[in-house]
Coordinates of C-alpha atoms in Angstrom, one line a residue:
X1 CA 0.0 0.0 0.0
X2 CA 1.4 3.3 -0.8
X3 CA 1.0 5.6 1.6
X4 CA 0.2 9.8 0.4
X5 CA 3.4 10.7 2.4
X6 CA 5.9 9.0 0.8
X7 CA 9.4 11.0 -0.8
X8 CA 8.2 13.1 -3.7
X9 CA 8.4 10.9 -6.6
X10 CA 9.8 12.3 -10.0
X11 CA 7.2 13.3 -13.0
X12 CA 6.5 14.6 -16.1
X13 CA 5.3 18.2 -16.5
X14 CA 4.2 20.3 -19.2
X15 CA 5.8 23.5 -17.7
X16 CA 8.6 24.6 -15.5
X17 CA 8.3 23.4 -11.9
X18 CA 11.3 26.0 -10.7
X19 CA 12.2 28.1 -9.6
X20 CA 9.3 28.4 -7.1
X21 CA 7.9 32.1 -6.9
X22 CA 8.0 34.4 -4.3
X23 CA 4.9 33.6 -2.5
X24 CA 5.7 29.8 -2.7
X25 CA 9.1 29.8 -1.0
X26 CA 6.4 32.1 1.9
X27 CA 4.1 29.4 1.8
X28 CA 6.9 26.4 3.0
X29 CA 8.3 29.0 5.6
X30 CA 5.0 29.2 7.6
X31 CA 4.0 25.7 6.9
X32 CA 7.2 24.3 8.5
X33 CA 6.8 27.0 11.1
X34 CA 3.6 25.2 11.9
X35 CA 5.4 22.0 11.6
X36 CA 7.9 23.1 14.1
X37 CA 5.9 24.6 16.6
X38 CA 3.3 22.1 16.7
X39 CA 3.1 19.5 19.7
X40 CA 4.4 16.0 18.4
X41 CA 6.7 12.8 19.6
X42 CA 9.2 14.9 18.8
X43 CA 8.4 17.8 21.0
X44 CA 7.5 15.6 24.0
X45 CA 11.1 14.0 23.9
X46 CA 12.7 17.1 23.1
X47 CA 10.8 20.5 24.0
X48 CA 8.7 22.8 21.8
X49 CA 9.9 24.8 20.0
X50 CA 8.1 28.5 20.4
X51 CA 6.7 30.2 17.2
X52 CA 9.1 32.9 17.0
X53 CA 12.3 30.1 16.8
X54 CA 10.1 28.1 14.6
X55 CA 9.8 31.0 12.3
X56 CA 13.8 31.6 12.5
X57 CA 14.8 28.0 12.0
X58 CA 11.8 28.1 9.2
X59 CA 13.5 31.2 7.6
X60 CA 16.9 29.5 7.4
X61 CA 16.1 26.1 6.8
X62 CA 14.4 27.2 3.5
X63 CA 17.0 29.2 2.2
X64 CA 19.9 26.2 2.8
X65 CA 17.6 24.4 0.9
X66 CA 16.4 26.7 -1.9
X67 CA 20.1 27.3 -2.6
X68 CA 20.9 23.4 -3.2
X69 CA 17.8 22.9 -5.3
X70 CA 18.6 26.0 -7.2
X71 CA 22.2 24.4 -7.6
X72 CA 20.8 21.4 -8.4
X73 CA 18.3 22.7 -11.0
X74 CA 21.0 24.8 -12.9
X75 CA 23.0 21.5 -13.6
X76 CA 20.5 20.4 -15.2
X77 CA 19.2 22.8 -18.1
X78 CA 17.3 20.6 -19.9
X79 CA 15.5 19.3 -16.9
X80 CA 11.8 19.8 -16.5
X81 CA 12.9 21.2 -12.7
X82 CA 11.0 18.1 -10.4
X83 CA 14.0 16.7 -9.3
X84 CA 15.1 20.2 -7.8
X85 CA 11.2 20.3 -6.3
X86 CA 12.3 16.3 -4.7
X87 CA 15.5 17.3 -3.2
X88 CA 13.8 21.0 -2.3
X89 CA 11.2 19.1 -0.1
X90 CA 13.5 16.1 0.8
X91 CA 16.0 18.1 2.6
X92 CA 13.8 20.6 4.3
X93 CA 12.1 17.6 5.8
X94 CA 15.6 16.3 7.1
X95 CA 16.5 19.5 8.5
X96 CA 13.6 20.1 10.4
X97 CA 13.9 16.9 11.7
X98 CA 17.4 17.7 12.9
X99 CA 16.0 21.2 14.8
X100 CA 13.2 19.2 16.2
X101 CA 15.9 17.2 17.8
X102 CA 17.9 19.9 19.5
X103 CA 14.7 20.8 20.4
X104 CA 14.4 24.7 21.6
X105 CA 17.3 26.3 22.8
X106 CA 16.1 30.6 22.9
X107 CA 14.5 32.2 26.2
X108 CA 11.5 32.4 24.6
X109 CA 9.2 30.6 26.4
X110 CA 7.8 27.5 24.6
X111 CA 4.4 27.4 23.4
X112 CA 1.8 26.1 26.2
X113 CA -0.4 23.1 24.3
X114 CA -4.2 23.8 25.1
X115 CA -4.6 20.3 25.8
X116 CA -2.4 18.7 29.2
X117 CA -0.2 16.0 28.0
X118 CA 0.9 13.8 31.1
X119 CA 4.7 14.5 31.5
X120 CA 6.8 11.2 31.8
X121 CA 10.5 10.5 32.1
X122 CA 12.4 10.6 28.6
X123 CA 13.2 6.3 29.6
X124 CA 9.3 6.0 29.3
X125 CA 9.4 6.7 25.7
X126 CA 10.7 4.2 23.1
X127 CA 10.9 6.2 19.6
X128 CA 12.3 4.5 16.3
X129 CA 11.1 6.9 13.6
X130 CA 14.4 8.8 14.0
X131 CA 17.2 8.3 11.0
X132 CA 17.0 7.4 7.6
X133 CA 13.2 6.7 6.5
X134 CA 13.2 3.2 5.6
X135 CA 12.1 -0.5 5.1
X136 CA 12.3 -3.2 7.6
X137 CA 12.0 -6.7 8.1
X138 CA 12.5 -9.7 10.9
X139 CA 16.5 -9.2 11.5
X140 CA 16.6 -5.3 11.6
X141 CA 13.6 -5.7 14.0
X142 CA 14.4 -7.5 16.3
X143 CA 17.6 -5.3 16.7
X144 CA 15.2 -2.2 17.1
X145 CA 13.0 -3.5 19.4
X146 CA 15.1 -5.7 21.3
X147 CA 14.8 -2.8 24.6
X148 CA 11.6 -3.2 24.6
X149 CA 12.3 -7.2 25.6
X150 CA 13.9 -6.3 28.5
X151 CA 12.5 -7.3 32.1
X152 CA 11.1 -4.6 33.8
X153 CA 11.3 -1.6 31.4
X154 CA 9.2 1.1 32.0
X155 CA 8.2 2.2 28.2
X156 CA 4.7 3.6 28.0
X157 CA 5.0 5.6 25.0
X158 CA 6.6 3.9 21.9
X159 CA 6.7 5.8 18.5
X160 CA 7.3 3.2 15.4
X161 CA 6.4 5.9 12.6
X162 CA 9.2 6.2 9.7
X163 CA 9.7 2.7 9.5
X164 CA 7.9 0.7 7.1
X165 CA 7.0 -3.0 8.5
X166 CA 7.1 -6.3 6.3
X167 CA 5.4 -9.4 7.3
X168 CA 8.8 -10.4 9.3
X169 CA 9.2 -7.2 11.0
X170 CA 5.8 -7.4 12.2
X171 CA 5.8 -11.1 13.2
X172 CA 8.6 -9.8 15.7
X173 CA 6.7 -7.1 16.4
X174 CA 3.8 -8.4 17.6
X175 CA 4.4 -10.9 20.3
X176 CA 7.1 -8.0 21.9
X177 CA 4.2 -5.3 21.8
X178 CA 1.3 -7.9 23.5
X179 CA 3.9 -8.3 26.0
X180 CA 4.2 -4.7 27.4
X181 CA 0.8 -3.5 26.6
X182 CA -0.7 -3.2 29.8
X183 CA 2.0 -0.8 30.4
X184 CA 0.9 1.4 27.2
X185 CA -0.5 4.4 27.5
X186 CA 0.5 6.2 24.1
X187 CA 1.3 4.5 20.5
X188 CA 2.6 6.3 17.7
X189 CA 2.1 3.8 14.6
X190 CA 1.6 6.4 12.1
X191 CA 3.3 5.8 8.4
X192 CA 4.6 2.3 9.5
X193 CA 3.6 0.5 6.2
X194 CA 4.8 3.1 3.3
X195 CA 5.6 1.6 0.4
X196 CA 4.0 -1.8 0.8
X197 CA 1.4 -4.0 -1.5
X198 CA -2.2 -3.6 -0.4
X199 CA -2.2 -7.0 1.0
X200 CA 0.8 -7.0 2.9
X201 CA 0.1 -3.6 4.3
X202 CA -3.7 -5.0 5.7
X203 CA -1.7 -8.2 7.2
X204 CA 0.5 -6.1 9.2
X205 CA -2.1 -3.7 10.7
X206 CA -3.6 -6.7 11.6
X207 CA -0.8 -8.1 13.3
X208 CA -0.4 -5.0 15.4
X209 CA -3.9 -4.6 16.2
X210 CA -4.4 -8.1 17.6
X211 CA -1.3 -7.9 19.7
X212 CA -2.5 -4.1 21.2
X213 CA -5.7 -5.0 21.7
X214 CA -6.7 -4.2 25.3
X215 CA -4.2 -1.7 25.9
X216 CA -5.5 0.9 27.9
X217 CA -4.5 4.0 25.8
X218 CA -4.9 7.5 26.1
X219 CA -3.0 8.8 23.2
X220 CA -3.6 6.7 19.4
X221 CA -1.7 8.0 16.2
X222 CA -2.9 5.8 12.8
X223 CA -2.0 8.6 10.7
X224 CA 0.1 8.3 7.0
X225 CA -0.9 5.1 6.3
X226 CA -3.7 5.4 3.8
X227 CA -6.0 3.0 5.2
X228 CA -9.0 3.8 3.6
X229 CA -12.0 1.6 4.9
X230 CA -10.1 -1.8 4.7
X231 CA -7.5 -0.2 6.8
X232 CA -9.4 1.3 9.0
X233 CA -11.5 -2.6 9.6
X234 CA -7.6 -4.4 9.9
X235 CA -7.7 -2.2 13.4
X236 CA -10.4 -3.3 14.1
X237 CA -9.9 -5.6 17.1
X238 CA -7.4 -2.8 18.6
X239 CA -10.5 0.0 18.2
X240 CA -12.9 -2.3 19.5
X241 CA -10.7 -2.3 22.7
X242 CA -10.5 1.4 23.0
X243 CA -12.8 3.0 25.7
X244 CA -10.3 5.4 27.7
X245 CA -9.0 7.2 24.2
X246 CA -7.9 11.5 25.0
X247 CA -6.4 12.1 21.8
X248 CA -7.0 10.3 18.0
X249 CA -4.9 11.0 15.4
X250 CA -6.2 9.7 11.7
X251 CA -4.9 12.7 9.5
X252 CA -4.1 11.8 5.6
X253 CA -5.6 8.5 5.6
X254 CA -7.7 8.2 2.7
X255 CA -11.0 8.8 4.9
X256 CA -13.7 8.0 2.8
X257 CA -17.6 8.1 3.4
X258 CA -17.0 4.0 3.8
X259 CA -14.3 4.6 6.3
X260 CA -15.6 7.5 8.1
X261 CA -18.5 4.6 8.7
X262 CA -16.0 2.2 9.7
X263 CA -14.1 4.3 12.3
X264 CA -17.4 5.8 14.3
X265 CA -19.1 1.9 14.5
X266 CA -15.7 0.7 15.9
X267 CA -14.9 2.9 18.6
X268 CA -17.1 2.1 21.4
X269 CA -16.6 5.1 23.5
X270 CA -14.9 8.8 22.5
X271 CA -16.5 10.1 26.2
X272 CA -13.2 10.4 27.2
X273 CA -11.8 11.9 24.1
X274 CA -9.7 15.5 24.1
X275 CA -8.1 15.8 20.8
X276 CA -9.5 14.7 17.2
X277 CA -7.4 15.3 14.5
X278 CA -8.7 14.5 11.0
X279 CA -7.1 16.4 8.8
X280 CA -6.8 15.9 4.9
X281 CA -8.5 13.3 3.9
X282 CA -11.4 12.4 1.8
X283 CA -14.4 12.5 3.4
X284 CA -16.8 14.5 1.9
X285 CA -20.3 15.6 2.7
X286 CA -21.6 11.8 3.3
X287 CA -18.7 11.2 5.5
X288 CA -18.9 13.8 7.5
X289 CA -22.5 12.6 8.7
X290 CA -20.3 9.6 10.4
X291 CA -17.7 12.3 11.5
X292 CA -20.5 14.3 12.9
X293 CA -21.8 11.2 14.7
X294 CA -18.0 10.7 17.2
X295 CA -17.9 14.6 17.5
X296 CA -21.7 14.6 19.2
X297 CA -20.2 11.2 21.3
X298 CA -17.4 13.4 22.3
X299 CA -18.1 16.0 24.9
X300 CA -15.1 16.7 26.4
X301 CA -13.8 17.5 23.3
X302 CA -11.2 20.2 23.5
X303 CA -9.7 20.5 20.3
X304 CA -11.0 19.7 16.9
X305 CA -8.8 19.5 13.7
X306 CA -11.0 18.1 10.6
X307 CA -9.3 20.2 7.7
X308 CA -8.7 20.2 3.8
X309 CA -11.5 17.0 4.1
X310 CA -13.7 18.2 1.2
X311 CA -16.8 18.6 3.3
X312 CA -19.4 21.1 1.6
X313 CA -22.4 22.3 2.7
X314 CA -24.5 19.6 4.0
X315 CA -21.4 18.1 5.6
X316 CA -20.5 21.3 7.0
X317 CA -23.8 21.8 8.4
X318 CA -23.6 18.5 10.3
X319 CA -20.8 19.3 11.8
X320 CA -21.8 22.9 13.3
X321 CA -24.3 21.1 15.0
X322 CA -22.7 18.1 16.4
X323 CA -20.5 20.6 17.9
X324 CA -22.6 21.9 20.1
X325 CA -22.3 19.5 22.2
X326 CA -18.7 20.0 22.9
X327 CA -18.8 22.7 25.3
X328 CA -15.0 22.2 26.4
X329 CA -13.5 23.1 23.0
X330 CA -10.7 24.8 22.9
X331 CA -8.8 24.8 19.6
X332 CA -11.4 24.3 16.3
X333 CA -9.7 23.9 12.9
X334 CA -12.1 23.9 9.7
X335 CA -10.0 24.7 7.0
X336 CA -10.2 24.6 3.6
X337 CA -13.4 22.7 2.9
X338 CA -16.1 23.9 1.2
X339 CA -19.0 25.1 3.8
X340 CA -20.2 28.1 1.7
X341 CA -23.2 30.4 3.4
X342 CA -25.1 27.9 4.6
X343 CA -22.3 26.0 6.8
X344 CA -21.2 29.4 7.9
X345 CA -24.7 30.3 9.5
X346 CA -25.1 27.0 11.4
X347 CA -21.8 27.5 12.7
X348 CA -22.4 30.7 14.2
X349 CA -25.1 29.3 15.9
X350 CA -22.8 26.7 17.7
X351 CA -20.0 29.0 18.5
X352 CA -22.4 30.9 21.2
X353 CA -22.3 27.2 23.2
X354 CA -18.2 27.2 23.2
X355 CA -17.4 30.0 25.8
X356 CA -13.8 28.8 26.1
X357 CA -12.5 28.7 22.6
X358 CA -9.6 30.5 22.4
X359 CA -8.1 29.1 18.2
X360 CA -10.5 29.6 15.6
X361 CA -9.2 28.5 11.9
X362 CA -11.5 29.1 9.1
X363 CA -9.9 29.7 6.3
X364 CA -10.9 28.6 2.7
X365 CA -14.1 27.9 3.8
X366 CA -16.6 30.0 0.8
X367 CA -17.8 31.8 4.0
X368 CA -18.5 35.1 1.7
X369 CA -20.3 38.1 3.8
X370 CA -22.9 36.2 4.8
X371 CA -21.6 33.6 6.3
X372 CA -18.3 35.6 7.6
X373 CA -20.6 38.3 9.4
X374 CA -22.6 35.4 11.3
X375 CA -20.1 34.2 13.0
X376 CA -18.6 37.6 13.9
X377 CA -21.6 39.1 15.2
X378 CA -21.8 35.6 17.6
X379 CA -17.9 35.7 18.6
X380 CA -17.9 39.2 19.3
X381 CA -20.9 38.6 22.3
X382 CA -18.8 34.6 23.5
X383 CA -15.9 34.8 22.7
X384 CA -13.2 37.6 24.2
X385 CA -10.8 35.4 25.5
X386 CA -10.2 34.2 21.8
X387 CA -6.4 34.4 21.3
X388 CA -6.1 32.9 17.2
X389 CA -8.4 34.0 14.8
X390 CA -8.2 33.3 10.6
X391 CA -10.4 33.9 7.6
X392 CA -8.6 34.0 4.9
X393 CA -9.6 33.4 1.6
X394 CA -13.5 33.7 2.3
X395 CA -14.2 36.5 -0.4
X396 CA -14.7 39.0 2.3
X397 CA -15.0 42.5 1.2
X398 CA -15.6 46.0 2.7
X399 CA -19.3 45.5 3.3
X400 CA -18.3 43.3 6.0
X401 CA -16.0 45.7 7.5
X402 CA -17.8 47.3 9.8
X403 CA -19.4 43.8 11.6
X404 CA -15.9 42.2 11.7
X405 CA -14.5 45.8 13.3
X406 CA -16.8 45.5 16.1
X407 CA -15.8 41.9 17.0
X408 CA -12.7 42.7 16.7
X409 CA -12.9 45.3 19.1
X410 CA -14.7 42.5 21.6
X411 CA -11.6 40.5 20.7
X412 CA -8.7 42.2 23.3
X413 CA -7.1 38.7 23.8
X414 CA -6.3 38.1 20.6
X415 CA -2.0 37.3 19.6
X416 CA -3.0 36.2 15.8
X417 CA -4.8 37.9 13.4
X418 CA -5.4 36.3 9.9
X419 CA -7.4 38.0 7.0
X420 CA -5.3 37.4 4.1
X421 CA -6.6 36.7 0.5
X422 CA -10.1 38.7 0.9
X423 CA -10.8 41.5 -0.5
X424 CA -11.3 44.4 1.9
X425 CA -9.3 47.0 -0.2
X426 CA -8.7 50.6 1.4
X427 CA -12.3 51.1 2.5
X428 CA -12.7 48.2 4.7
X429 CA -9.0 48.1 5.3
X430 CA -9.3 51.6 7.4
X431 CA -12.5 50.1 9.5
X432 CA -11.0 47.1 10.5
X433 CA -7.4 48.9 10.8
X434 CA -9.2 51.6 13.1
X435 CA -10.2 48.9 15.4
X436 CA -7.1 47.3 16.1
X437 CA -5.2 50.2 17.6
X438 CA -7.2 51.0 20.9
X439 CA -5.4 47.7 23.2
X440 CA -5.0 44.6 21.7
X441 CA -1.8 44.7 23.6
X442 CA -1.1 41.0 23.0
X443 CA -1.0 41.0 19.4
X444 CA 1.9 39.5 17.7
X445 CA 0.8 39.0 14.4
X446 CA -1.8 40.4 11.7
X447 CA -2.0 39.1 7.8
X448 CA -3.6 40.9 5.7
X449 CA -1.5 39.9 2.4
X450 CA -3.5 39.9 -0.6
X451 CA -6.3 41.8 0.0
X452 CA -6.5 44.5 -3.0
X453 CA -4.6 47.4 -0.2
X454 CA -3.2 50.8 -1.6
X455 CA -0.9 53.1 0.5
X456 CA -4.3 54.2 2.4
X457 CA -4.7 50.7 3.9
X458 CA -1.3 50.0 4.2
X459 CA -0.7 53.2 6.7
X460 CA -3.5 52.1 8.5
X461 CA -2.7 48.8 9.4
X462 CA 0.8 49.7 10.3
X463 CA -0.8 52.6 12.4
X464 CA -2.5 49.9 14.3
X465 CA -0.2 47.8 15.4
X466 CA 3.2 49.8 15.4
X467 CA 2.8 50.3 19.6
X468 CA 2.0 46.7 20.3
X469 CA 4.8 45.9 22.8
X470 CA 5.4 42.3 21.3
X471 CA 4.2 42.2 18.0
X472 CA 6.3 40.3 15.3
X473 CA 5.4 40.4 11.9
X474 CA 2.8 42.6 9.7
X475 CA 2.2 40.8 6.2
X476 CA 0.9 43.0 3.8
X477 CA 2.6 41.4 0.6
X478 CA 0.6 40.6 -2.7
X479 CA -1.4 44.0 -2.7
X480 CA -0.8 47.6 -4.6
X481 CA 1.5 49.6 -2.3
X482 CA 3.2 52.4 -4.1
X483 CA 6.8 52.6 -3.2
X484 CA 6.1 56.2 -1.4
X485 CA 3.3 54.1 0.6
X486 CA 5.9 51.2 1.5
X487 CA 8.0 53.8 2.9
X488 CA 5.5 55.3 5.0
X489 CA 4.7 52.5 6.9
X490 CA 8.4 51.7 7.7
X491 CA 8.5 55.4 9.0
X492 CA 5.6 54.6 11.2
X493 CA 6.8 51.3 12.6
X494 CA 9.7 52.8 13.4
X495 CA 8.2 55.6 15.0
X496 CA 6.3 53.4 17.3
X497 CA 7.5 50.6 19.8
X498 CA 8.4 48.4 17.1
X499 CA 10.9 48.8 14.5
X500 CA 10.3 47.9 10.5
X501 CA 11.6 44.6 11.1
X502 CA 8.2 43.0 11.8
X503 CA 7.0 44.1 8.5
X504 CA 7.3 40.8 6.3
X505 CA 8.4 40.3 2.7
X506 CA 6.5 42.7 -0.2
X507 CA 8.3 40.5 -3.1
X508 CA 5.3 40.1 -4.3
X509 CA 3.3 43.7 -3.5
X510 CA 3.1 44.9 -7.0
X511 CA 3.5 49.3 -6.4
X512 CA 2.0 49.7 -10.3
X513 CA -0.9 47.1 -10.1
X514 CA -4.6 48.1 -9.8
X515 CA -6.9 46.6 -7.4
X516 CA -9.4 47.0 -9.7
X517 CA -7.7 45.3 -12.9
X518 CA -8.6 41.5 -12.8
X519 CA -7.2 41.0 -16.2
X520 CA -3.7 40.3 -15.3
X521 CA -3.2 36.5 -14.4
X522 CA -1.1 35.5 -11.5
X523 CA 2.0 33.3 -11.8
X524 CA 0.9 29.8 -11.4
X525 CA 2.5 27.5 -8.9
X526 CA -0.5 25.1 -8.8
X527 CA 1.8 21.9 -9.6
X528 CA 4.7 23.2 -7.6
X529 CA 2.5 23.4 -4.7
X530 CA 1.2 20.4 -5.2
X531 CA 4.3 19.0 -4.9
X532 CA 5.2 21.0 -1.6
X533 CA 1.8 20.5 0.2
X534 CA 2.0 17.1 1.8
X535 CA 5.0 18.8 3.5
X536 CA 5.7 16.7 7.0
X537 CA 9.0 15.8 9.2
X538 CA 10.8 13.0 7.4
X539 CA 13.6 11.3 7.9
X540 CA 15.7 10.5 3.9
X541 CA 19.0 10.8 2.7

């Protein structure tokens, strides 16, 4: 079975795949910030690593990396530029890996994760994903696993992601794991089968679900293995088992409608349940009905991913509603699907019953005016202790302005501010601006990129935040700032407490464009980013 988060594999394109633009190379900076400043194995062994270092080690990461594939690229002329786009994601996956593993080493203080993770002893955790991403079988397992044979360990966690598992390797595998799992709290068997025939891959699920069934876990990671509903039924006799679960992980895993079905009849009990991450798979509307279903089953839900899973309306709709009934949450991540209006408005209507939300991520979703001002009008009344809020690319424009100024005024606890890709222009771009700059004193970060701005919206966005003690960065790249506008708002950062070092890149603000002129066509980096977007912490040569 081939799993969706394998190396990037060479092809052949029709057009240029490098060098990436601009607004690309921005793209894999913030999503390995995310990567890096996101609770994982990694971070638990090793400390996380706060979003400002992220960002740093992002920055530089990318650039080593741009530079070798750029190297690469002009050595071969004739080439189509996908094998600079392979070694361009390959490495940046190794090097994160190696940050990860010094783990964070500034005084800034690490991020806090909304949801408690036990602390345990780093001798609790057994973790084999580290080193070169590869195949296994009985010999090289029995090496790798051979501590946990020994009498009297004290492993609770064990992490076997990056390695892919044969037959063999599993047969040595299992008896070892039904051994020690009454001492299990936490398994990490995400991408263990990459690379395998369907039929093999199904045999060794089923090897390790047998031998963990019973194993009183709070913490299950089946992620990266494209199980699809067959996959999903090989665990089945290690879900059937499950009824103290905290935190499910089943992100890019093929999740069809089939599946979806599969994974809410097995589970008996998600009571118990904190954390459910389903992000990027294939779920769709009919899907999300079963998704729906674990969510109302879930009440102490406190943080939600179920992103980039192309749910639409009716889907969407089912979702806002099961929610309701998760009165903890915390942390609720929607992206990119495709709600529209209608999704929009039945979300509002649940976000009233969720007074201690403090992330909202809701991006891509077709919200429009409509939708986006139902929710804001609802968030601005529950919702003041909200700390991350996003809507980009919802088609907002000025005539919502004025509804999303007043929440945001409500919103004095926010530190992230996302609005990018809309298209607010000046005239919504001076309400919204306006009512940033009274408090907000925790604000560390505002996007508003791509959103049709002249010099007039520009100013007033860097009048907003330039006397926010710790704010870092002000993106206002991919609008129509003329070069005497640019230069204004460096004058006013640095006139305020901040200097003009939190305003982010403009390499792709165009100072001649018109905001009004949709005749030009952008550059496209569709198949480079489609390359780029299954972007995670591997370990290759």
């Amino acid at each position: 079975m081939d799993s969706t988060t394998q190396d990037f594999q060479p092809r052949t394109f029709s057009i240029k795949l490098w060098p990436p633009s601009e607004s690309t190379r921005l793209m894999l900076v913030e999503r390995m910030t995310k990567n890096l400043s996101t609770e994982s194995i990694f971070s638990r062994k090793y400390g996380l690593l706060g979003k400002e270092e992220a960002h740093d080690n992002a920055k530089r990461i990318e650039e080593i990396c741009f530079t070798s594939a750029d190297e690469h690229f002009k050595a071969e002329p004739d080439g189509d530029g996908s094998s600079a786009v392979q070694l361009y994601a390959k490495e940046t996956s190794k090097l994160m890996l190696e940050v990860l593993k010094k783990g964070p080493t500034s005084a800034t203080e690490p991020e806090v994760p909304l949801v408690d993770t036990p602390v345990e002893p780093a001798d609790n955790v057994f973790d084999i994903s580290g080193g070169k991403r590869a195949f296994i079988e009985a010999d090289e397992a029995k090496e790798l696993l051979s501590q946990l044979t020994k009498p009297g360990n004290a492993y609770k966690r064990i992490c076997f992601s990056n390695r892919s598992f044969g037959i063999g390797a599993a047969n040595v595998a299992g008896p070892i794991l039904e051994s020690i799992k009454t001492q299990l709290t936490e398994v990490d068997i995400s991408d263990f089968v990459a690379g395998r025939p369907e039929d093999e891959a199904l045999d060794v699920m089923r090897i390790f679900s047998k031998a963990l069934e019973g194993a009183v876990l709070r913490y299950l990671n089946i992620s990266d293995n494209a199980l699809g509903e067959k996959g999903v039924r090989a665990f089945e006799e290690l879900l059937k088992s499950q009824d103290n679960l905290e935190e499910l992980y089943v992100m890019n895993d093929g999740i069809s409608e089939d599946a979806a079905k599969a994974l809410s009849e097995l589970i008996p009990s998600t009571e118990k349940l904190k954390v459910l991450h389903f992000h990027n798979n294939m779920t769709g509307d009919e899907g999300a009905m079963f998704v729906a279903e674990m969510v109302k089953r879930s009440p102490n839900l406190e943080s939600f991913r179920c992103s980039a899973t192309r749910i639409g309306s009716d889907g969407g709709v089912a979702l806002a509603e099961a929610l309701g009934a998760c009165t903890r949450l915390k942390k609720l991540d929607l992206r990119d699907n495709l709600f529209g209006v209608e999704a929009g408005v039945a979300l509002s209507k649940t976000l009233s019953r969720l007074p201690d939300l403090a992330e909202l991520y809701l991006s891509d979703l077709n919200l429009e005016n409509k939708g986006t001002v139902a929710i804001v009008n609802v968030l601005k009344q529950s919702a003041p202790q909200l700390e991350v809020l996003e809507m980009a690319g919802n088609e907002i424009n000025a005539k919502a302005a004025q509804a999303l100024a007043e929440c945001l005024t409500a919103l004095q606890s926010l530190k992230k501010l996302t609005l990018a890709e809309n298209e607010l222009k000046d005239d919504g771009a001076v309400v919204i601006a306006k009512s940033l700059e009274d408090g907000h004193w925790d604000l560390k970060e505002l996007d508003v990129s791509t959103n049709m701005l002249q010099r007039v919206g520009a100013r007033c966005f860097a009048q907003a935040v330039t006397n926010k003690p710790g704010f870092v960065q002000l993106n206002l790249n991919g609008n129509y700032i003329s070069d005497e506008g640019i230069d204004e708002v460096k004058d006013i950062l640095k006139s305020g407490k901040n200097s003009a070092d939190v305003l982010g890149s403009l390499e792709e603000n165009d100072p001649e464009g018109d905001p009004d002129d949709d005749d030009e066509e952008e550059e496209d980096d569709g198949e480079l980013d489609s390359q780029l977007q299954g972007l995670k912490v591997e370990q290759d040569d």
